[in-house]
Coordinates of C-alpha atoms (C1' of nucleotides) in Angstrom, one line a residue:
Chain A
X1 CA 16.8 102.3 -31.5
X2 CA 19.9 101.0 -33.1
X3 CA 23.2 102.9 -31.9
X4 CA 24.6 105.4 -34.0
X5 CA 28.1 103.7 -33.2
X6 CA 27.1 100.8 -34.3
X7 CA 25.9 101.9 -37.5
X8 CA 29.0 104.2 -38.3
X9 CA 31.4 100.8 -37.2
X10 CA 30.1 98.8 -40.4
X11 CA 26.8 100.1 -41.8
X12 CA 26.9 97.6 -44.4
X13 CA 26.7 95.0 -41.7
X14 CA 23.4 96.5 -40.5
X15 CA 22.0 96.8 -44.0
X16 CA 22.7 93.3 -45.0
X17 CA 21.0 92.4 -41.6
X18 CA 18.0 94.2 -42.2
X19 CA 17.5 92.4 -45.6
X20 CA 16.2 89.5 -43.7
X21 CA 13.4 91.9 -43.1
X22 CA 12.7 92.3 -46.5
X23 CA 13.6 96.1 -46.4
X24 CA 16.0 97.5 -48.1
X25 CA 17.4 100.3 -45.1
X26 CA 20.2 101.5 -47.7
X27 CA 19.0 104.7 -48.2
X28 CA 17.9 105.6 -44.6
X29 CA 21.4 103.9 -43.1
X30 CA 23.6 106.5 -45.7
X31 CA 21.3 109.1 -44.5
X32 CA 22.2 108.4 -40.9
X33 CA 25.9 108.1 -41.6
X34 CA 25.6 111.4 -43.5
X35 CA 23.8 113.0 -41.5
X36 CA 25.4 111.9 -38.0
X37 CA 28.8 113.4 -40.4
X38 CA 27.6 116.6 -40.8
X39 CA 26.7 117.0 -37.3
X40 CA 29.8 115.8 -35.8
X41 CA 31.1 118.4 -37.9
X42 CA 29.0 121.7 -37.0
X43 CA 29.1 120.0 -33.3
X44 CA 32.8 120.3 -33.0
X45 CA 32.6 124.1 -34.4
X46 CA 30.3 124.9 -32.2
X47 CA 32.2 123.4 -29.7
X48 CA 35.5 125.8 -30.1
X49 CA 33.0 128.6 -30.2
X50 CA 31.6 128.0 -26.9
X51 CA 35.4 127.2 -25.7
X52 CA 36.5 130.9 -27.1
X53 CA 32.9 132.3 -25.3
X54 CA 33.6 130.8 -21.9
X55 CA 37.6 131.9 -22.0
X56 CA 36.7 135.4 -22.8
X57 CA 33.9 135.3 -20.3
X58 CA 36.7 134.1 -17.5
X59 CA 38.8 136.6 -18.6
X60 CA 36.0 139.8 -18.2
X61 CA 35.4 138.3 -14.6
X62 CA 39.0 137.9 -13.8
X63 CA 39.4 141.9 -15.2
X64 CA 36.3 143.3 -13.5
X65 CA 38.1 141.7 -9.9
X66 CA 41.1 143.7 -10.9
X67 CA 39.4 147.1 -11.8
X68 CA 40.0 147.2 -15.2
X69 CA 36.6 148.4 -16.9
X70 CA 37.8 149.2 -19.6
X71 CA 39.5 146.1 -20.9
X72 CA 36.5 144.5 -20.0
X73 CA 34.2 146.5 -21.2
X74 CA 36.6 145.9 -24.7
X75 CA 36.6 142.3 -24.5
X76 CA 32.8 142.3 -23.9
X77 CA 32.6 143.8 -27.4
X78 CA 34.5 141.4 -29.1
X79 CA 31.8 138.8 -27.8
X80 CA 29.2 140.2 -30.2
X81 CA 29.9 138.8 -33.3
X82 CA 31.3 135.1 -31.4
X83 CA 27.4 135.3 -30.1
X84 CA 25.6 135.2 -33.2
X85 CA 27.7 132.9 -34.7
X86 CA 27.0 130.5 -32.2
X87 CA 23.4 131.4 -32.2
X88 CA 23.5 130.4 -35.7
X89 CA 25.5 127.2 -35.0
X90 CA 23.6 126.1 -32.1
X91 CA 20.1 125.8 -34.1
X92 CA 22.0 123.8 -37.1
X93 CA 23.4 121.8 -34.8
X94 CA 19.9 121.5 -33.3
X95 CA 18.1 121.0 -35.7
X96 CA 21.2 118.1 -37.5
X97 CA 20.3 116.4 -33.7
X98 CA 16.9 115.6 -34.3
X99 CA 17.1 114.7 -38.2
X100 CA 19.3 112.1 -36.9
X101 CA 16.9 111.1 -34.1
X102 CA 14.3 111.5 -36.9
X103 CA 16.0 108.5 -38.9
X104 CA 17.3 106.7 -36.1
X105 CA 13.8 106.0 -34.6
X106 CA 12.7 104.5 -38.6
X107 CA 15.5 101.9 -38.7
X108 CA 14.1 98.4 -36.8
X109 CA 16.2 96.3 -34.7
X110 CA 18.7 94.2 -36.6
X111 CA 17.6 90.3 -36.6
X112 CA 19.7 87.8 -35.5
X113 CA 21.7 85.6 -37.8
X114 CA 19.1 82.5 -37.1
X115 CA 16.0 84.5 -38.3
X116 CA 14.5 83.4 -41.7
X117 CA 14.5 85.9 -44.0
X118 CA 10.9 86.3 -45.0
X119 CA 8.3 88.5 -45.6
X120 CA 5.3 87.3 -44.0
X121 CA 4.1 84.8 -42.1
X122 CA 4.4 82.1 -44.4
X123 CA 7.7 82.2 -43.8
X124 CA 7.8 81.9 -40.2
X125 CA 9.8 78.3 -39.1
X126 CA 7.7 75.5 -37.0
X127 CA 10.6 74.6 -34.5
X128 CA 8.4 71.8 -32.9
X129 CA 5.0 70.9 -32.3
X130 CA 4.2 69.3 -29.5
X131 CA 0.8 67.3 -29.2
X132 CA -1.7 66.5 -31.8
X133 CA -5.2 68.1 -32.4
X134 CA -7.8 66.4 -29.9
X135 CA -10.2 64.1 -31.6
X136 CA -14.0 64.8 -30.9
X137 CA -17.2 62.3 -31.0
X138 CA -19.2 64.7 -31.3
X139 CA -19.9 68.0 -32.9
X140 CA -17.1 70.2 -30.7
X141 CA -18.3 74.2 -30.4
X142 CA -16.6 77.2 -30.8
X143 CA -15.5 78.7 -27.8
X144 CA -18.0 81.5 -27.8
X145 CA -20.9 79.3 -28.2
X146 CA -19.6 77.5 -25.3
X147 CA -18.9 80.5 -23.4
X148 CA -22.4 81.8 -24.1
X149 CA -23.8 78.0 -23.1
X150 CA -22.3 77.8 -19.7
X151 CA -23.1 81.3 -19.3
X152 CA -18.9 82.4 -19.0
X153 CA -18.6 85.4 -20.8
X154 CA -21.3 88.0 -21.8
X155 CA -20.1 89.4 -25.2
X156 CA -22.9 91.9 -26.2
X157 CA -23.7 93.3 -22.4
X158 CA -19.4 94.3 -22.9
X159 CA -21.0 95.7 -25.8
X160 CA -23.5 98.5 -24.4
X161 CA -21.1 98.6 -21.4
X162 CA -18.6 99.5 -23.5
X163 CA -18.0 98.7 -26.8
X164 CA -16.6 95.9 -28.9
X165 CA -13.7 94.1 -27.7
X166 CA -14.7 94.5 -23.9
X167 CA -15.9 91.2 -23.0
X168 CA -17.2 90.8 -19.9
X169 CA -16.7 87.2 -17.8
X170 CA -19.2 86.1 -14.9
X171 CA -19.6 83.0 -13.0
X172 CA -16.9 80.1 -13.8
X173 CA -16.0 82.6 -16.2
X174 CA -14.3 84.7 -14.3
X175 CA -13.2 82.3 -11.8
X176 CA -11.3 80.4 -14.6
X177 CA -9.8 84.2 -15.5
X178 CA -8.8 84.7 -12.2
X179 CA -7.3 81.3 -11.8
X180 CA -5.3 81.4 -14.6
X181 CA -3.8 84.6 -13.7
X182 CA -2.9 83.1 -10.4
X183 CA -1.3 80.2 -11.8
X184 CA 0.6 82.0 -14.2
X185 CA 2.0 84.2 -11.6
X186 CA 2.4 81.6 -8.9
X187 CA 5.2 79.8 -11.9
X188 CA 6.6 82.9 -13.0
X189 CA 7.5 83.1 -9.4
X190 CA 8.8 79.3 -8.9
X191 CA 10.9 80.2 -11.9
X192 CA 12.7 82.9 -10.3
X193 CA 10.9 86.2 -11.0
X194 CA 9.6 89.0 -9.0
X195 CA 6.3 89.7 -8.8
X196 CA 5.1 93.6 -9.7
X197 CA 1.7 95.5 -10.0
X198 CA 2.7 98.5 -12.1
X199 CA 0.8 101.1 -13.2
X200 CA -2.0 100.5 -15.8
X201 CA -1.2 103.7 -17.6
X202 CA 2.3 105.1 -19.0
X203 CA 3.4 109.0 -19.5
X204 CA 4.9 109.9 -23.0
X205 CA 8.6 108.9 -22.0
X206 CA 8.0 105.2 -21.4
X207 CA 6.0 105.1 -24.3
X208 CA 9.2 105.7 -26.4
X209 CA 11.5 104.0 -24.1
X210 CA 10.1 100.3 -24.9
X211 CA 9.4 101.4 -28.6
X212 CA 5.6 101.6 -28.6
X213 CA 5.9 105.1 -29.6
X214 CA 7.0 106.8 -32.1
X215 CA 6.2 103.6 -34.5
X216 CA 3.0 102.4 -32.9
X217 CA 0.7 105.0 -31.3
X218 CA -2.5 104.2 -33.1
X219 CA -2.0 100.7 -31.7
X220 CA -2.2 102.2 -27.4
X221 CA -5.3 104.5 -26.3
X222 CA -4.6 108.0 -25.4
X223 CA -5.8 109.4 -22.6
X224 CA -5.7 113.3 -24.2
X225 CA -6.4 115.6 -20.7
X226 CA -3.4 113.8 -19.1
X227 CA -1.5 113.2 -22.1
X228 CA -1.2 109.4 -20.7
X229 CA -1.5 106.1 -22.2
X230 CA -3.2 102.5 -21.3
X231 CA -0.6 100.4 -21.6
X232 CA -0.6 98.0 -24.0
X233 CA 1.0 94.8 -22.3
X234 CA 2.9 95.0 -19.4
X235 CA 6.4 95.3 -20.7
X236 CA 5.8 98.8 -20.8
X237 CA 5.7 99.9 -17.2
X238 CA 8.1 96.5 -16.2
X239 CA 10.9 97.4 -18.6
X240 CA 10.6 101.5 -17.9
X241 CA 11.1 100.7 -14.6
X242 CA 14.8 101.1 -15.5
X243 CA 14.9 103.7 -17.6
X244 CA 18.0 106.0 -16.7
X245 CA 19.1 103.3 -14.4
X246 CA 23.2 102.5 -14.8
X247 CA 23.6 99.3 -13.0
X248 CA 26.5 99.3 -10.4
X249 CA 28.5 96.2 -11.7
X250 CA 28.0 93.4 -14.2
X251 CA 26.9 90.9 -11.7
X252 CA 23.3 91.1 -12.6
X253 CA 20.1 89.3 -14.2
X254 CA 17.1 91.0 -13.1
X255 CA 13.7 89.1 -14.0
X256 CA 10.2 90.2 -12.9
X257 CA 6.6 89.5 -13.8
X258 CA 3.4 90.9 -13.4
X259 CA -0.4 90.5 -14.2
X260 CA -1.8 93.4 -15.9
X261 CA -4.9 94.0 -18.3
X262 CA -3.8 95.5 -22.0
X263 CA -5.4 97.7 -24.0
X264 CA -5.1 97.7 -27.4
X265 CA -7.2 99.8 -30.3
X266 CA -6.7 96.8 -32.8
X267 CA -7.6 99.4 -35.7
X268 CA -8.5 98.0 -38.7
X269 CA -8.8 94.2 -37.7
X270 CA -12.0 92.3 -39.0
X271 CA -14.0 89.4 -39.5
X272 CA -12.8 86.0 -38.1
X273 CA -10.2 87.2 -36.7
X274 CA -12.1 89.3 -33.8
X275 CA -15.2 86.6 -33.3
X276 CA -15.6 85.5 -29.6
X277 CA -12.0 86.1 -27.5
X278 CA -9.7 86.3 -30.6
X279 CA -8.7 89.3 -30.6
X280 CA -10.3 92.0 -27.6
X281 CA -9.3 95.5 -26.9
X282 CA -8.9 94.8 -23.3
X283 CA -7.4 91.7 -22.2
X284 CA -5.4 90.0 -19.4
X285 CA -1.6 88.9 -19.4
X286 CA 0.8 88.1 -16.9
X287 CA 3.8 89.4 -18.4
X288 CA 7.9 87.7 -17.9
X289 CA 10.6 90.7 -18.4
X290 CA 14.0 90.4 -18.5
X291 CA 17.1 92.6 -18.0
X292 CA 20.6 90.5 -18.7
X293 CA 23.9 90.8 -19.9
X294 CA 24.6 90.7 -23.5
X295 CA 26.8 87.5 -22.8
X296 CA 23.5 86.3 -21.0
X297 CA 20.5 87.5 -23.4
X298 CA 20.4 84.3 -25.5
X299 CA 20.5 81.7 -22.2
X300 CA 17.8 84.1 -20.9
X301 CA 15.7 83.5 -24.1
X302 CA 15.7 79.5 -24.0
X303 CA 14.7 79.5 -20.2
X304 CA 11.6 81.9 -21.2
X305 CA 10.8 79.7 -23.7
X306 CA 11.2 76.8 -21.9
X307 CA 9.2 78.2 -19.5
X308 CA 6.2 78.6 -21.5
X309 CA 6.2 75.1 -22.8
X310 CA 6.2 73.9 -19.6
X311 CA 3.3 76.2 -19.0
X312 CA 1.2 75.1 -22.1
X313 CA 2.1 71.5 -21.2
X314 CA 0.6 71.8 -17.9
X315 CA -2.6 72.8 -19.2
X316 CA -2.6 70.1 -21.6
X317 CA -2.6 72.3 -25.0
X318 CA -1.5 70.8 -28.3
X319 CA 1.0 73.8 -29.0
X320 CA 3.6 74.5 -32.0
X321 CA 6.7 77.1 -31.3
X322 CA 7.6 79.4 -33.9
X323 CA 10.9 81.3 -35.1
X324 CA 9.6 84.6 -36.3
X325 CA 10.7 85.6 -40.1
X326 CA 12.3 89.0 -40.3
X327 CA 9.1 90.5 -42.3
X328 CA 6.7 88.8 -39.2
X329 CA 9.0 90.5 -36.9
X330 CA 8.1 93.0 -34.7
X331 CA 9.7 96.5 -34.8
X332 CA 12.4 96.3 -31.5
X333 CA 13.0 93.0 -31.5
X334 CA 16.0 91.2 -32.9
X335 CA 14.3 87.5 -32.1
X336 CA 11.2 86.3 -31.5
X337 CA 9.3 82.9 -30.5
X338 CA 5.4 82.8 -31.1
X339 CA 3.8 80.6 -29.3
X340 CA 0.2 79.4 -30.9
X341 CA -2.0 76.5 -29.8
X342 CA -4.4 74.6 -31.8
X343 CA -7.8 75.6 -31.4
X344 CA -9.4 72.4 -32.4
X345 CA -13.1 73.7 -32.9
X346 CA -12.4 76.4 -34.7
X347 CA -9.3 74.6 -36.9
X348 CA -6.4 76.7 -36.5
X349 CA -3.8 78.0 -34.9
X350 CA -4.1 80.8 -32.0
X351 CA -1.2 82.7 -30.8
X352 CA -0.7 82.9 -27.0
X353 CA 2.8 84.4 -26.4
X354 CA 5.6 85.8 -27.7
X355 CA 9.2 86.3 -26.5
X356 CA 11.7 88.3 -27.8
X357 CA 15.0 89.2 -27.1
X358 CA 15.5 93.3 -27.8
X359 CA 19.2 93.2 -27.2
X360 CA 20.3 96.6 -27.0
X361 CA 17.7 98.1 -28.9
X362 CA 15.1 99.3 -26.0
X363 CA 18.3 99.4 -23.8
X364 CA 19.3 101.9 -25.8
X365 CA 16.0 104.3 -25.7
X366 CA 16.2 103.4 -22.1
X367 CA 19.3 104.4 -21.0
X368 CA 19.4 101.4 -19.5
X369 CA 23.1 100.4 -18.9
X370 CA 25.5 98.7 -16.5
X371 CA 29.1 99.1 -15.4
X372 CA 31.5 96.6 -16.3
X373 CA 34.7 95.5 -15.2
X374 CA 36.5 98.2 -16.8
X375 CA 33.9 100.8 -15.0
X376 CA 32.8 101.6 -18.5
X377 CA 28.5 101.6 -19.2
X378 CA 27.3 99.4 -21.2
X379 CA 23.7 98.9 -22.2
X380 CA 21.8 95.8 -21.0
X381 CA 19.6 93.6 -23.0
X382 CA 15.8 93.3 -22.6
X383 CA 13.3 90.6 -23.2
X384 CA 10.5 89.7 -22.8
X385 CA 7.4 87.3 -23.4
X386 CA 4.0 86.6 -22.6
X387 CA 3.6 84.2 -19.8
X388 CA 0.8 83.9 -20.8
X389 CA -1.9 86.0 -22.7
X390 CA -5.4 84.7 -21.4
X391 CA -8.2 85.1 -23.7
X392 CA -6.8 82.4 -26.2
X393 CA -5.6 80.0 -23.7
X394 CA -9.5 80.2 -22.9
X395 CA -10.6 79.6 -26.0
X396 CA -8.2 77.1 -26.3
X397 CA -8.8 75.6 -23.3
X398 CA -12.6 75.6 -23.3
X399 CA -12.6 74.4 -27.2
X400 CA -10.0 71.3 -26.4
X401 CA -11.1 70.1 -22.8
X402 CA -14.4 70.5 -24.3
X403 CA -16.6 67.1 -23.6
X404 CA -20.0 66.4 -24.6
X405 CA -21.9 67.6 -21.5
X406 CA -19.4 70.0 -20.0
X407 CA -15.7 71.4 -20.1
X408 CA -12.8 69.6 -17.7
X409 CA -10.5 72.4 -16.3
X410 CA -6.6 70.4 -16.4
X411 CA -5.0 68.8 -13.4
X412 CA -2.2 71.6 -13.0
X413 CA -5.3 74.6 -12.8
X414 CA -7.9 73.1 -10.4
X415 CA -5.9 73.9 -7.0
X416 CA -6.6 77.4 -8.3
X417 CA -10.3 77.5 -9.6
X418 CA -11.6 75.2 -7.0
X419 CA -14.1 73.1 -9.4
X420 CA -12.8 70.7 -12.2
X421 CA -15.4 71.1 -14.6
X422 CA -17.6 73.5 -16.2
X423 CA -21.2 72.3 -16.5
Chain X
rG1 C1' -8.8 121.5 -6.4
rG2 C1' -6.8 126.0 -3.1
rA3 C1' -2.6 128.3 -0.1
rG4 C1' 2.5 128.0 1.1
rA5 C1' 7.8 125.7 1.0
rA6 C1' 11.4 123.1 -1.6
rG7 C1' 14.0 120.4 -5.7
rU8 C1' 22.3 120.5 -6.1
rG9 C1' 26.8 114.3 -7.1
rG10 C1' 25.1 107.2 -4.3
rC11 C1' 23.2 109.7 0.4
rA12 C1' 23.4 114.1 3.6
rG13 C1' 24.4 119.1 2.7
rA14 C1' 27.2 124.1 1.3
rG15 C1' 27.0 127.5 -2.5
rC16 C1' 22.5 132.2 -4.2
rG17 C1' 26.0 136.3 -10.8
rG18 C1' 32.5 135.5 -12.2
rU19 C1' 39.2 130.2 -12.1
rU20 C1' 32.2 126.2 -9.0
rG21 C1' 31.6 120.2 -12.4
rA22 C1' 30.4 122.1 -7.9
rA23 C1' 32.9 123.0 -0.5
rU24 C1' 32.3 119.5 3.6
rG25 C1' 30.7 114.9 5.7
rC26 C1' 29.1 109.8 5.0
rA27 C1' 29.2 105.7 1.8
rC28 C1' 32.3 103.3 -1.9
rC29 C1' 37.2 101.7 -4.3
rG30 C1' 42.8 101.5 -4.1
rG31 C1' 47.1 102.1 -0.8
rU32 C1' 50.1 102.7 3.9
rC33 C1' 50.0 100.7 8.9
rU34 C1' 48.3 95.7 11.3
rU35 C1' 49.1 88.5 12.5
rG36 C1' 43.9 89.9 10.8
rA37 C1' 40.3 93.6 11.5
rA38 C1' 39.0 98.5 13.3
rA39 C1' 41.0 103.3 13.8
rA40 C1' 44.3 106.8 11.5
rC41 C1' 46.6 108.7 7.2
rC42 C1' 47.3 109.2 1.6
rG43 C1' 45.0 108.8 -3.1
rG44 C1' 40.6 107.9 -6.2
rC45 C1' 35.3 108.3 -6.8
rA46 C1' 28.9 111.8 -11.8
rU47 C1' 27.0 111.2 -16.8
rA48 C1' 26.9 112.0 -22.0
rC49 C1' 28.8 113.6 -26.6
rU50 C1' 33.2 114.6 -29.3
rG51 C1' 38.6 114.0 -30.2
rA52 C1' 44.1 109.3 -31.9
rG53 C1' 45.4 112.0 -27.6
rA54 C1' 46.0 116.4 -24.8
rG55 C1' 41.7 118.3 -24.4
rG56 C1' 36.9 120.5 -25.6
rU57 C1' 31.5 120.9 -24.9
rA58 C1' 27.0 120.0 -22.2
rU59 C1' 24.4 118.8 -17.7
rC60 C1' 23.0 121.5 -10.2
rG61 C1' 14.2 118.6 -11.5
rG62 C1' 12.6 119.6 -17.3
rG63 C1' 12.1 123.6 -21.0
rG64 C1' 12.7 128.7 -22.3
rG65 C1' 14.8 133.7 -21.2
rU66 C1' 18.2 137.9 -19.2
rU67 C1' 23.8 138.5 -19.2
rC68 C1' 30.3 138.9 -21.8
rG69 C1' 29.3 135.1 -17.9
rA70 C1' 23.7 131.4 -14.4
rA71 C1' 23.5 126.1 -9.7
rU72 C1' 22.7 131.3 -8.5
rC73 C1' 18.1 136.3 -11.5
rC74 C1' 13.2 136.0 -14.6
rC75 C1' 9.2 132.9 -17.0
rU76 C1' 6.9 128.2 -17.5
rC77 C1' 6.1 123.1 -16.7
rC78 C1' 6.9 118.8 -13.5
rU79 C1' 7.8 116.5 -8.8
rU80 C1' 8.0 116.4 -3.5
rC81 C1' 6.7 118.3 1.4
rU82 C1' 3.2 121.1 4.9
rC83 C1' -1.8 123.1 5.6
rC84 C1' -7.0 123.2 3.8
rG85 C1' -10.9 121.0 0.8
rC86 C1' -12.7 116.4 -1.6
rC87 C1' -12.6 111.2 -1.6
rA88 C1' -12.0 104.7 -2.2

RNA sequence: GGAGAAGUGGCAGAGCGGUUGAAUGCACCGGUCUUGAAAACCGGCAUACUGAGAGGUAUCGGGGGUUCGAAUCCCUCCUUCUCCGCCA
């Protein structure tokens, strides 16, 4: 959520930034700045009517300790008519309070002056590309027909067991799962961050705090009797973690990570785009969060990304980075890096991570602040990326490493699978 | 799941219908003293909104209610603790 002082500092500022979305925000943003008017307004009458209340309450005490019935019973009368107004007051004041959360919560994060304007993603930038598409001999599979030939994932038993989208991984399978998990977590933690197992499944609140709700709740599944929801990466219960925290000074850069499966409904998705481990409603992900200071947010952002190269590099994928166009961009962020690599069998390009930097917009659902130097709060930037998510580095990796007879698990991931090749 | 008890500032802990945004202690910050430190003493020390400012308003787990007035009374939800049951 963008701040409301923000937007009444220079709203033009935050419409001209949101063209790069391709949305034109001018009627919502005058709305907000109307709106936020009027209830500044009513707030401050309501305001003087309360002070009036709680004088003339002070004074009833203060006559009932002297004795003097009367005049208090007198005064108490002149409360009647002070009530209702404020009665009155209160619920257009109330009701002015969550209109404005209302429109608030429909404005997306501003982009940053380096995102593309764009609308889809045609218009997403190719920073770099590193590596070139590995050349096969031979016919090269897919990687479920792979995955079904080495007998690594059992797609249609995921199927009775559960539905579609619930694969489930045996043998080498699972071994390579669990391996890459490890290794992801076992950088993650050479690079600094701490290591968390959070809770699989989020209450209401965090659900609005990282921005997944209101905007997005088809996208998580509901748990109804509990009124709880399967989280739908990691980010979720890493980031809530410090909602409503105030940070004691500005001396801070708080980084953690943590492997958790995500659940996602994926309504409405089709065709090749869900074959084999494209797209799955549960799937695993070792997760990088970050909590900085705005001064420190866009360092923060190169070492993530940096830090996924180095991760694709080490498992010897052919990779290309993207800079997200505003219309590609999701919802909170106000940047964002894709990450895709080249599945060679299938001939294109798979997306593995993305890392964005939220600046103050979760912060700001948050609460999440800090004191500076002047002991005033602040609020704290967020990111966060995928470090990475599995099922396509599996695809990828069983697809590319693929040789005629077997699949070669990289250098970097065999200290952690214990074999170096499928067969 | 059943039966009880409790939730107050960073922590501990008063207050149980009226100048209480909240005693007191600890912690923390600033100062005096000291060669330095400790001790002692003095001062400061919640958050948010609003206002140019003085100030105003709200917040004592969350929400609702009673009252001129609620941290204090009532309802409801949540959480924690103790006991019982069940269980990896």
């Amino acid at each position: 959520m963008l701040e409301i002082t923000r937007i009444r500092a220079d709203k033009d500022a935050v419409i001209e930034g949101l063209k790069t979305r391709m949305i034109d925000a001018t009627e919502v943003v005058n709305n907000i700045v109307a709106t936020d008017e009027s209830w500044r307004a009513k707030k401050s009458e309501l305001d003087s009517i309360a002070a009036e209340m709680n004088k003339i309450s002070k004074e009833i005490g203060m006559l009932f300790k002297e004795g003097k019935r009367d005049e208090a019973d007198a005064a108490k009368a002149k409360t009647a008519t002070l009530k209702e107004n404020e009665k009155n007051l209160k619920a257009e004041v109330d009701a002015l309070e969550n209109e404005l959360q209302e429109l608030l919560y429909q404005v997306p994060n501003v982009p940053q002056s380096i995102v593309p304007a764009g609308k889809s993603e045609e218009d997403n930038v190719t920073v770099e590309e590193i590596g070139t598409p590995v050349q096969f001999n031979f016919d090269a599979l897919p990687h479920w027909e792979l995955a079904d030939k080495f007998g690594l994932i059992d797609f249609e038993t995921g199927v009775k067991v559960t539905g579609a989208g619930f694969p489930i991984y045996k043998g080498k399978g699972a071994k390579l799962q669990r391996a890459l998990i490890n290794f992801f977590l076992m950088e993650a933690d050479k690079a600094g961050y701490e290591e968390f197992i959070p809770p699989h499944v989020v209450n209401e609140a965090s659900g609005y705090g990282t921005g997944q709700l209101p905007d997005k709740e088809g996208q998580m599944y509901h748990v109804g009797v509990d009124d709880l929801y399967l989280i739908p990466t990691a980010e979720v219960p890493l980031t809530n973690i410090y909602r409503d925290v105030i940070l004691p000074n500005e001396d801070f850069s708080i980084k953690m990570t943590g492997y958790t499966p995500c659940f996602r409904r994926e309504a409405g998705s089709y065709g090749k785009d869900v074959r084999g481990l494209n797209r799955l409603h549960q799937f695993d992900k070792v997760e990088i969060v970050r909590i900085e200071h705005p001064n420190n947010s866009e360092k923060a952002l190169v070492e993530m990304v940096d830090h996924i190269k180095g991760l694709l590099e080490k498992l010897g994928l052919h990779y290309r980075v993207l800079r997200l166009c505003g219309g590609d961009l999701g919802f909170t962020s106000a940047i964002t890096y894709d990450f895709e690599v080249y599945s060679a069998a299938q001939g294109r390009w798979l997306e593995v991570s993305s890392v964005s930097c939220f600046e103050t917009f979760q912060a700001n659902r948050l609460k999440l602040r800090f004191k500076g130097e002047d002991k005033k709060t602040q609020l704290c930037h967020t990111l966060n990326g995928s470090a990475l998510a599995l099922p396509r580095i599996v695809a990828a990796l069983l697809e590319n490493h693929q040789t005629e007879d077997g699949i070669m698990i990289p250098e970097a991931l065999r200290p952690f699978t214990g074999f170096d090749k499928i067969d």
